[in-house]
XYZ file of C-alpha atoms in Angstrom:
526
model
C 59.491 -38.688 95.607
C 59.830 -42.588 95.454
C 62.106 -42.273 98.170
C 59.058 -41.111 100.522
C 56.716 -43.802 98.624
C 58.875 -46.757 99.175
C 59.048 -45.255 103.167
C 55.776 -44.313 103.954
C 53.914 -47.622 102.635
C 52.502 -50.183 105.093
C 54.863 -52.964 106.574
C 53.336 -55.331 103.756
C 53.817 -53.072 100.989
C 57.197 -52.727 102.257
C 58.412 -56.292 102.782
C 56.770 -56.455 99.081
C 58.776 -53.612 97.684
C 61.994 -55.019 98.769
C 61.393 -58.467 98.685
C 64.680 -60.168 100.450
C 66.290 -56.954 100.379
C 64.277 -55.890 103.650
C 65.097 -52.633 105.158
C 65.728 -52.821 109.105
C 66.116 -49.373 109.989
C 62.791 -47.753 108.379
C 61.706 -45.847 111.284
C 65.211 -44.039 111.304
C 65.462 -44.268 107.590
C 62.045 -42.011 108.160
C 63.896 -39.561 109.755
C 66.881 -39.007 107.682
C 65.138 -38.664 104.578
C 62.154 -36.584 105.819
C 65.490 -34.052 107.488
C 66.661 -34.092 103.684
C 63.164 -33.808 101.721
C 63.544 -37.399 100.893
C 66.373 -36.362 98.455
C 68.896 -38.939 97.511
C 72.357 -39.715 99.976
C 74.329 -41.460 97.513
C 73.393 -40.701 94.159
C 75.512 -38.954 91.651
C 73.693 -37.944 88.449
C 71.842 -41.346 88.551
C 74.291 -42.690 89.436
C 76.297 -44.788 92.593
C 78.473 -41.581 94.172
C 82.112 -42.259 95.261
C 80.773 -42.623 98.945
C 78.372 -45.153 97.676
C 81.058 -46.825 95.623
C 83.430 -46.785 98.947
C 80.465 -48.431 100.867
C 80.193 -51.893 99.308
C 83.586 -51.486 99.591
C 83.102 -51.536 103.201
C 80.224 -53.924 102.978
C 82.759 -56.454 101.560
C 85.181 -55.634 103.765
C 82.853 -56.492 106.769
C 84.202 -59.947 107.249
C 87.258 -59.209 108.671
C 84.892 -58.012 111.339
C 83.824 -60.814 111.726
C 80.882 -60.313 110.103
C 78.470 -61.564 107.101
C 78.676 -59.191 104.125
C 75.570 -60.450 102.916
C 73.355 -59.288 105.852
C 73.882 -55.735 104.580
C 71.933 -55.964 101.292
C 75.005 -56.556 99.119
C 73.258 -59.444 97.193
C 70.873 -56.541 96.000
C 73.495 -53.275 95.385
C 75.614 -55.397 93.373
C 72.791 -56.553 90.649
C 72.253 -52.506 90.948
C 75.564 -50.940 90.904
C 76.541 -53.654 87.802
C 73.544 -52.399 86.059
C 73.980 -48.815 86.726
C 77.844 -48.730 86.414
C 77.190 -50.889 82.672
C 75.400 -47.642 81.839
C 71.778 -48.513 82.115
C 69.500 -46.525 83.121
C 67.606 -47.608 86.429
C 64.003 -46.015 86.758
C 63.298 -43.581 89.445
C 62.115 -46.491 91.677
C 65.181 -48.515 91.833
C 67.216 -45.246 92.138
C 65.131 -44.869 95.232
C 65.452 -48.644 96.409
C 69.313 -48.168 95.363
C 69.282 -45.338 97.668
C 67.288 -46.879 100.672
C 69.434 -49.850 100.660
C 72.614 -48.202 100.834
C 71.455 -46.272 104.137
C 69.787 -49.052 105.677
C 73.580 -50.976 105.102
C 75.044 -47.873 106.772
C 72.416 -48.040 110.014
C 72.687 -51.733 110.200
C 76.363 -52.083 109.834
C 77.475 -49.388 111.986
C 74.856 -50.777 114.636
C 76.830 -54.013 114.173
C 79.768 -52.534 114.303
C 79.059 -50.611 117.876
C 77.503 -53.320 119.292
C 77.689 -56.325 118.203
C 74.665 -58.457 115.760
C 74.083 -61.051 118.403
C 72.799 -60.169 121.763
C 74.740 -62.152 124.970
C 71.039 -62.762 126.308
C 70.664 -65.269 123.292
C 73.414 -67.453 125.094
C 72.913 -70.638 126.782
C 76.347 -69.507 128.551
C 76.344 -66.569 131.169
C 77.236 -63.208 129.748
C 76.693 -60.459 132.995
C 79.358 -57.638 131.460
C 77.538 -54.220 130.938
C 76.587 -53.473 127.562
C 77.017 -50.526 125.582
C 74.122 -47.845 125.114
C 71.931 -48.919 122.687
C 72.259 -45.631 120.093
C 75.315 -43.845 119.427
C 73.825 -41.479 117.382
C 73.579 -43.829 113.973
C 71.842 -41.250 112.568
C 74.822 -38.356 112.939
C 76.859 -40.481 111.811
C 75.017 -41.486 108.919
C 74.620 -37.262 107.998
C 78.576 -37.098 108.567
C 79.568 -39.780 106.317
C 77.314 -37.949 103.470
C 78.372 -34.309 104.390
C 81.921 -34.663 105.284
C 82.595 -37.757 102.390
C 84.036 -39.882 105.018
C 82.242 -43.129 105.050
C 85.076 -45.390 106.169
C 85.886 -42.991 109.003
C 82.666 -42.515 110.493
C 82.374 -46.683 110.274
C 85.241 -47.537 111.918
C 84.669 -45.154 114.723
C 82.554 -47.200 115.889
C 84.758 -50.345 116.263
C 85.801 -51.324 119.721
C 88.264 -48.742 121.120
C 90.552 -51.714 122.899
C 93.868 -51.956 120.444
C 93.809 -55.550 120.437
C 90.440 -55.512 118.011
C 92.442 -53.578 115.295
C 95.415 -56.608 116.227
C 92.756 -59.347 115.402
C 91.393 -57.367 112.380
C 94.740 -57.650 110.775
C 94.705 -61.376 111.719
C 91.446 -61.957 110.308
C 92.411 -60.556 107.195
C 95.565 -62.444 106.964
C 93.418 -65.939 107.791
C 91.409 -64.692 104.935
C 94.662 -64.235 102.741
C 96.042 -68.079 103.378
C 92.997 -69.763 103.310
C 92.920 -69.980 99.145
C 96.846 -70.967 100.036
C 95.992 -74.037 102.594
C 93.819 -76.294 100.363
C 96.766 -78.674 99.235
C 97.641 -79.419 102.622
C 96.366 -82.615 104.846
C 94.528 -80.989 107.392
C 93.298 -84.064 108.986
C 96.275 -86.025 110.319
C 95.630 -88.844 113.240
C 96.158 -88.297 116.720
C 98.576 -91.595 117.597
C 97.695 -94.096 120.464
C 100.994 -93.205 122.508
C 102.318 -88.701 121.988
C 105.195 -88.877 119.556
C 108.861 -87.621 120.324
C 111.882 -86.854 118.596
C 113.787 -90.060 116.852
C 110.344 -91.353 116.320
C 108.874 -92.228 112.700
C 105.147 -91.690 111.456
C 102.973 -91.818 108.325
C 102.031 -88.285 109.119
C 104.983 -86.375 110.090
C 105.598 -85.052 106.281
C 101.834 -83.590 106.669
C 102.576 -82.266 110.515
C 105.730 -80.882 109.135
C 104.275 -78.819 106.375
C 101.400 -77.177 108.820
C 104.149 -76.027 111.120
C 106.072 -74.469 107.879
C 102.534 -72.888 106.490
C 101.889 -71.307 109.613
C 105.783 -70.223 110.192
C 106.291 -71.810 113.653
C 108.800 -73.973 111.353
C 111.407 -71.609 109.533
C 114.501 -72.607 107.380
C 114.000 -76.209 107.185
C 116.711 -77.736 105.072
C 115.321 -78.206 101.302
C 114.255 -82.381 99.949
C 113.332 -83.735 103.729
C 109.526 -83.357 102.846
C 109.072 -87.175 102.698
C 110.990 -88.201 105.703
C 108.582 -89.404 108.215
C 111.029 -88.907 111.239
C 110.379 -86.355 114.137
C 113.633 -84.295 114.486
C 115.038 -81.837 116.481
C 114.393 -78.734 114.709
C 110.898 -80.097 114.350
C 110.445 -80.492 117.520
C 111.226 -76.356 118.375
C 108.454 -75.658 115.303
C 105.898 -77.594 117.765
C 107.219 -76.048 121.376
C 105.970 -72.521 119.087
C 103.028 -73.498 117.764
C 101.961 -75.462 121.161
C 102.579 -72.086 123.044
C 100.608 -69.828 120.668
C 97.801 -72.431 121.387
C 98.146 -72.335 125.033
C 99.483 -75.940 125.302
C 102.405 -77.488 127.572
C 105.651 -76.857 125.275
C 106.648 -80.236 125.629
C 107.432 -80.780 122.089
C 105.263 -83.809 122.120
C 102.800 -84.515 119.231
C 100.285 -85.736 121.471
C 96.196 -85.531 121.508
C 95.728 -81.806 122.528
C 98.296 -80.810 119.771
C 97.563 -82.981 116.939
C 93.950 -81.807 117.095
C 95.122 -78.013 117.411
C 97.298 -78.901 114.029
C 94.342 -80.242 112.512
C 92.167 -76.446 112.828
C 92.763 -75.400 109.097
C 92.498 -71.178 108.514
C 88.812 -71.655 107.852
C 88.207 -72.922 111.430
C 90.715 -69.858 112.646
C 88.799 -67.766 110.934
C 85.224 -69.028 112.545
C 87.114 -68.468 115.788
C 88.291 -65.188 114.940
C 84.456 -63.995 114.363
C 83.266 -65.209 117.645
C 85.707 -63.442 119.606
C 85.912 -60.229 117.786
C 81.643 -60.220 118.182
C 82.907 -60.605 122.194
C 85.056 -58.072 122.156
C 81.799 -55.722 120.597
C 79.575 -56.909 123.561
C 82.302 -55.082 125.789
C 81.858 -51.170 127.056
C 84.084 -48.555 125.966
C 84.840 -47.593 129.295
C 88.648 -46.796 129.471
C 89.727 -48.662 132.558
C 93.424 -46.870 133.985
C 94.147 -49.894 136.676
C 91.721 -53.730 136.672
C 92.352 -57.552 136.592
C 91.615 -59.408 133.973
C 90.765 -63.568 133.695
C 90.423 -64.820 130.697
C 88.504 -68.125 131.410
C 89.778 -70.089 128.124
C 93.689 -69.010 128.477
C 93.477 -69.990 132.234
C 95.157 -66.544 133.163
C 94.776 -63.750 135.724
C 96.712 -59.930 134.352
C 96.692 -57.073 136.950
C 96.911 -54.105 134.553
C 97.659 -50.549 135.064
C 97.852 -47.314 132.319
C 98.150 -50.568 129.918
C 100.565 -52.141 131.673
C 100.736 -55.664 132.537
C 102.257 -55.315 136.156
C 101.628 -59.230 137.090
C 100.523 -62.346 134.869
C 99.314 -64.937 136.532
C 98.235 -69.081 135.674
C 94.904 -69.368 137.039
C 92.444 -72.380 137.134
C 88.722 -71.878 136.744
C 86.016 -73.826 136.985
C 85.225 -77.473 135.303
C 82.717 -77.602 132.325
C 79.767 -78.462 134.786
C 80.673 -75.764 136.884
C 81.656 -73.021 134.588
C 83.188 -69.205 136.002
C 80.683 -66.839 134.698
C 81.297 -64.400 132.501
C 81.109 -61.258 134.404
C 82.652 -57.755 136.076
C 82.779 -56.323 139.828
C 84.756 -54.350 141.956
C 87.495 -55.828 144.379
C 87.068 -54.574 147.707
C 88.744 -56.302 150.036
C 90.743 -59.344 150.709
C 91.378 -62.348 153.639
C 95.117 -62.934 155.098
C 94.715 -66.593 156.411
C 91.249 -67.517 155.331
C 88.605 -69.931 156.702
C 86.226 -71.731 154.088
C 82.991 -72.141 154.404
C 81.873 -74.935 152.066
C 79.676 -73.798 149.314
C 76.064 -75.465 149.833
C 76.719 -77.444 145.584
C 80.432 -78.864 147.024
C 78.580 -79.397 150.196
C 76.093 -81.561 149.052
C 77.952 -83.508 146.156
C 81.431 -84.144 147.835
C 81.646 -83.432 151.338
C 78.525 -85.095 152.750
C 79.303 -88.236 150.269
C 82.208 -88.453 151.286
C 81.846 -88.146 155.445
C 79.270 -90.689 155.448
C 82.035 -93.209 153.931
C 84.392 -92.335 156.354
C 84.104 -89.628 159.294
C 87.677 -89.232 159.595
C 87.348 -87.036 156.122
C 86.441 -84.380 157.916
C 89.820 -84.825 160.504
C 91.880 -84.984 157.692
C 90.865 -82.207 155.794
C 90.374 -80.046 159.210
C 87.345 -79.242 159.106
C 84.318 -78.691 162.009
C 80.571 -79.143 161.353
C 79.207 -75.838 162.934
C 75.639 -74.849 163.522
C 74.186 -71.756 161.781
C 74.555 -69.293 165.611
C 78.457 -70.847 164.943
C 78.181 -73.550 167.550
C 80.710 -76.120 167.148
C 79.190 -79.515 166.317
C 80.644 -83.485 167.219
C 80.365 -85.182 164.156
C 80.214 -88.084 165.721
C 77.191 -86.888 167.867
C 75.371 -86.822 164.428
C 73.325 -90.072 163.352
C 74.987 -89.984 159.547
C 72.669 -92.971 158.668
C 69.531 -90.313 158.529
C 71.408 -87.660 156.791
C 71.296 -87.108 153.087
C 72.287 -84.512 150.713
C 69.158 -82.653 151.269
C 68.501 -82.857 154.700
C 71.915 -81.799 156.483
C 71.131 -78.810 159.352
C 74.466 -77.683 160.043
C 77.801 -75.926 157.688
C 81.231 -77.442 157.444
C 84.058 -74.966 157.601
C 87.821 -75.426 157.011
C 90.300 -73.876 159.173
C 92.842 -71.363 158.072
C 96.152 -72.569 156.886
C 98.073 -74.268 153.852
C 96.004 -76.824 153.856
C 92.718 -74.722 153.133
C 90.803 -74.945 150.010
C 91.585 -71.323 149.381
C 95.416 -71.596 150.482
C 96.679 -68.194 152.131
C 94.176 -65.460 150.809
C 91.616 -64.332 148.962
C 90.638 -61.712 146.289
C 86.910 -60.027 147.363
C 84.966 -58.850 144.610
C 81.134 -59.201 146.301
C 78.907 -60.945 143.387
C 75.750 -62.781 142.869
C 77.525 -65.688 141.654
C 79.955 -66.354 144.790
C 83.018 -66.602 142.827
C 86.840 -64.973 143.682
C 89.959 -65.306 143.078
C 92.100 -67.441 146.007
C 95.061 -69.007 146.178
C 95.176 -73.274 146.782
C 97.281 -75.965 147.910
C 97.115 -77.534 145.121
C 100.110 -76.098 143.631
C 101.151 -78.999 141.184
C 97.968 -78.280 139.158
C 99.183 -74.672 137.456
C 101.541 -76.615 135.648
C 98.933 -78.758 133.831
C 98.146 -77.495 130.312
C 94.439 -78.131 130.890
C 93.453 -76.172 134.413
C 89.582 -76.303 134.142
C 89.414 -78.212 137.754
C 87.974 -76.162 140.158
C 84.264 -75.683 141.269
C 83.752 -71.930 139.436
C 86.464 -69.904 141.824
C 89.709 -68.329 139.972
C 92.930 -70.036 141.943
C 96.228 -68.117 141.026
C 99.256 -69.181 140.847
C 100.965 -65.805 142.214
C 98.806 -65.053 145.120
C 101.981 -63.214 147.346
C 102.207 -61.074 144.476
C 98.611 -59.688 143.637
C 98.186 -58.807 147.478
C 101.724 -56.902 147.180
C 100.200 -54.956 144.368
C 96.833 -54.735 145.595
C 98.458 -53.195 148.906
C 101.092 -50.942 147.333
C 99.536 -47.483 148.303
C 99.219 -48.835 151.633
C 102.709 -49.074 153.336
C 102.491 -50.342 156.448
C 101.862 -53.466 154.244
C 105.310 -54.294 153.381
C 106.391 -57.893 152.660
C 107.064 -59.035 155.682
C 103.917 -57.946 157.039
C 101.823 -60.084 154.203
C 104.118 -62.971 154.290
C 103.269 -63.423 158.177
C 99.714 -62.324 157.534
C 99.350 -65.572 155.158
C 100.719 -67.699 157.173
C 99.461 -66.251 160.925
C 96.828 -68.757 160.674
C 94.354 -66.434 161.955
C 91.963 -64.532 159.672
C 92.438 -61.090 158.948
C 90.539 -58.702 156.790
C 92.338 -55.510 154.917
C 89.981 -53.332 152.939
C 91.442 -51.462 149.883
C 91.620 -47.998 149.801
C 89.890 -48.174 146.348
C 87.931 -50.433 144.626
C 89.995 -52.483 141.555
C 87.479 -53.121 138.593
C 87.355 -57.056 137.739
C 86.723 -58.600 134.483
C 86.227 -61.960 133.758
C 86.112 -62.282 130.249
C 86.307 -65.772 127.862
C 88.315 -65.577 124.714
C 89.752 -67.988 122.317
C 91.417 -65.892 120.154
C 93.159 -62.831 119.956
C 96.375 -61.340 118.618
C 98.823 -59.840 121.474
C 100.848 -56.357 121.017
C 103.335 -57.998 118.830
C 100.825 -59.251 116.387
C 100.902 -62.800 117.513
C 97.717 -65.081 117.315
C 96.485 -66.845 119.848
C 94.572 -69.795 119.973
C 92.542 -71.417 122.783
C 91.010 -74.765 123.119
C 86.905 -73.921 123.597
C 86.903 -75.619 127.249
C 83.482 -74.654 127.634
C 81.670 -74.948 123.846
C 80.407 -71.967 123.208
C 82.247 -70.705 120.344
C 79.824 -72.982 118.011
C 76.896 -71.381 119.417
C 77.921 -67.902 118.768
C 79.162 -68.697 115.240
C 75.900 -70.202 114.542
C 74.115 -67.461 115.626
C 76.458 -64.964 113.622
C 75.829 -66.913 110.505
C 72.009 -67.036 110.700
C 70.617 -64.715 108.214
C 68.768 -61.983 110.283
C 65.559 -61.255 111.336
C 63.212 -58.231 110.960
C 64.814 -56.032 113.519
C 62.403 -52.472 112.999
């Protein structure tokens, strides 16, 4: 009964018992020994059973989750299992503690595993997704691993049911692999003052050269050229591969942004690995048949249907003081040839500055200062002198047409946060490699073509009709016939269907954050 001893003491005699091996799930720990008579789980004769055995397994294997192995008492089962497994005999009390561990590494684990160890509220960042319920029955799965000897199984039924997860498991794994083969490389190579091009000679192309051949964006090379400190040709297509799997402009240019992406060694892939696979935890199960997805950090819009990418899209999002949230909603609606009413933030740092230098802004940019019943305003009836940012009584709205802030229509998916997805003007800037410009809003690059998608089960909506719509100049509301599920996610990393990694510049810092928080060792969570 030291099972039930080591349980049913106070918190103090507990903490005292188990010293840094603290249990975090006593309360259900409670219950699944007092359903059992406070019998052993994993004991075999006295000693570690082959579910026991296959569970430090699993405890080790826990970082290519993403996770710390050592938050699940592994520190303390391995001085026990060595012991044990060397033949000596344990007393009844650390056969017990043995014992209590191992479940308490099951509960916690699996929890982990489900859910995710850090909580989104903990973020300085906004996080507004949905979690999952908070108990998926830890403690039937806990009785089914035991009963039906299938630890691993009932584990890893609790991973995130999106494919891509398993995809950046394998990656992980594979980072883990190459990291004990990276260590004679020079993973901290200059950036130049001016990008460097093919024909061009540097002290650290021979180091450049053998990243791109570690990684295998650089295949073949001809044998005896390590030395040479030239930029070639064939080079050059081992950079356009590795500056698309990081998101950057294939120019073949060893500039700033790639240099610096060159530089991230596997440990560092390997840190952003763990922060996006904890993201991809936070996320419900929910199996969506037909949604769009943003990812913030890959500036890109997907329509997807039955797991089919039907339209991808470059976006822009918003600039790192005003970051797109994090977030999910339900498009209901969208705007043929909308107006824009300037948002009270873009109101009161750029408009208003820039009227009172010169009036004519506002002719320029065709836009009318209304009242709030709609009344149309003379600006130059208004004494600017007396206005500030504070103090202005009226709104400023844009007419419809290509020149509008939100081009030729809009995406409607009603949120607290005020942010959709609209076309722009500004059509130069999708073909920047960094498109964090815009004041929180999602502008696509393929407007025409969500609406044609978004209005496919509607046919009086034909091309024509939507090309004249856009560009009617008049504003024009079409409702869906049913609501498309939006998710606005932010990921840095993640492998695609073909088992490719991809790698994403943190625009907004919060991958060090997270990581920090995932390393921290935990706290008393009963």
């Amino acid at each position: 009964m030291e099972i039930r001893a080591l349980l049913e003491g106070d918190e103090s005699q507990v903490s005292m018992e188990f010293q840094a091996g603290r249990i975090y799930s006593r309360s259900y720990l409670l219950t699944f020994y007092s359903e059992r008579a406070f019998l052993p789980g994993w004991l075999e004769e006295s000693k570690p059973s082959c579910e026991a055995l296959e569970l430090r397994l699993l405890i080790q294997q826990s970082k290519f989750d993403g996770l710390v192995p050592a938050d699940y008492h592994l520190e303390q089962l391995n001085f026990l299992f060595e012991r044990s497994l060397s033949d000596e005999i344990l007393t009844e009390k650390e056969l017990a503690k043995m014992d209590i561990l191992l479940s308490d590494a099951f509960m916690l684990l699996a929890k982990h595993l489900y859910q995710g160890k850090v909580h989104p509220e903990h973020l300085e960042g906004i996080w507004d997704i949905q979690s999952k319920e908070d108990d998926p029955r830890l403690l039937e799965k806990l009785n089914l691993a035991l009963a039906k000897q299938n630890v691993r199984q009932q584990l890893f039924s609790l991973h995130p049911k999106f494919p891509i997860y398993q995809r950046m498991r394998q990656s992980l794994k594979k980072y883990y692999e190459m990291e004990q083969a990276s260590t004679g490389l020079n993973w901290k190579n200059p950036v130049p003052e001016e990008p460097l091009e093919p024909g061009q000679a540097a002290t650290q192309i021979p180091a450049i050269r053998d990243i791109l051949i570690f990684w295998k964006d650089l295949e073949n090379y001809a044998q005896g050229v390590g030395e040479i400190e030239v930029y070639d040709s064939l080079m050059m297509e081992g950079v356009k591969r590795f500056q698309l799997r990081n998101g950057l402009l294939p120019d073949g240019k060893l500039g700033k942004a790639t240099i610096e992406a060159l530089n991230q060694d596997p440990k560092a892939l390997i840190d952003k690995a763990m922060v996006n696979m904890e993201r991809l935890r936070w996320l419900p199960d929910t199996t969506l048949q037909e949604f769009v997805l943003v990812n913030i950090a890959n500036y890109s819009m997907d329509y997807i249907r039955e797991r089919d990418t039907l339209l991808h899209s470059n976006a822009i999002v918003g600039q790192s003081y005003r970051k797109t949230p994090v977030f999910n909603a339900e498009m209901s609606y969208l705007v043929f040839s909308p107006t824009w009413t300037v948002p009270p933030t873009i109101l009161k740092n750029d408009v208003i500055p820039a009227v009172k230098k010169d009036i004519g802004y506002l002719a320029v940019k065709r836009m009318k200062i209304l009242d709030f019943s709609g009344r149309e305003i003379d600006p130059k009836a208004i004494n600017w002198s007396g206005i500030s940012r504070n103090n202005f009584p009226y709104m400023v709205r844009q007419t419809p047409g290509r020149h509008n802030a939100l081009g030729l229509v809009k995406f409607m998916f009603p949120n607290k946060y005020n942010v959709y997805i609209h076309d722009t003007p500004s059509r130069e800037l999708f073909f920047r490699a960094d498109r964090a410009l815009s004041s929180g809003c999602i502008r696509i690059q393929k407007p025409f073509e969500l609406a044609q998608l978004l209005l496919s089960d509607q046919p009086l909506w034909n091309e024509e009709r939507i090309r004249n719509a856009m560009e009617s100049g008049k504003e024009q509301t079409v409702t869906l016939k049913k609501k498309i599920p939006v998710i606005i996610l932010y990921l840095t990393f993640w492998s695609d269907g073909a088992f490719r990694e991809n790698i994403r510049r943190d625009i907004y810092s919060r991958d060090g954050e997270l990581l920090k928080l995932l390393q921290l060792p935990l706290i008393h969570e009963n």
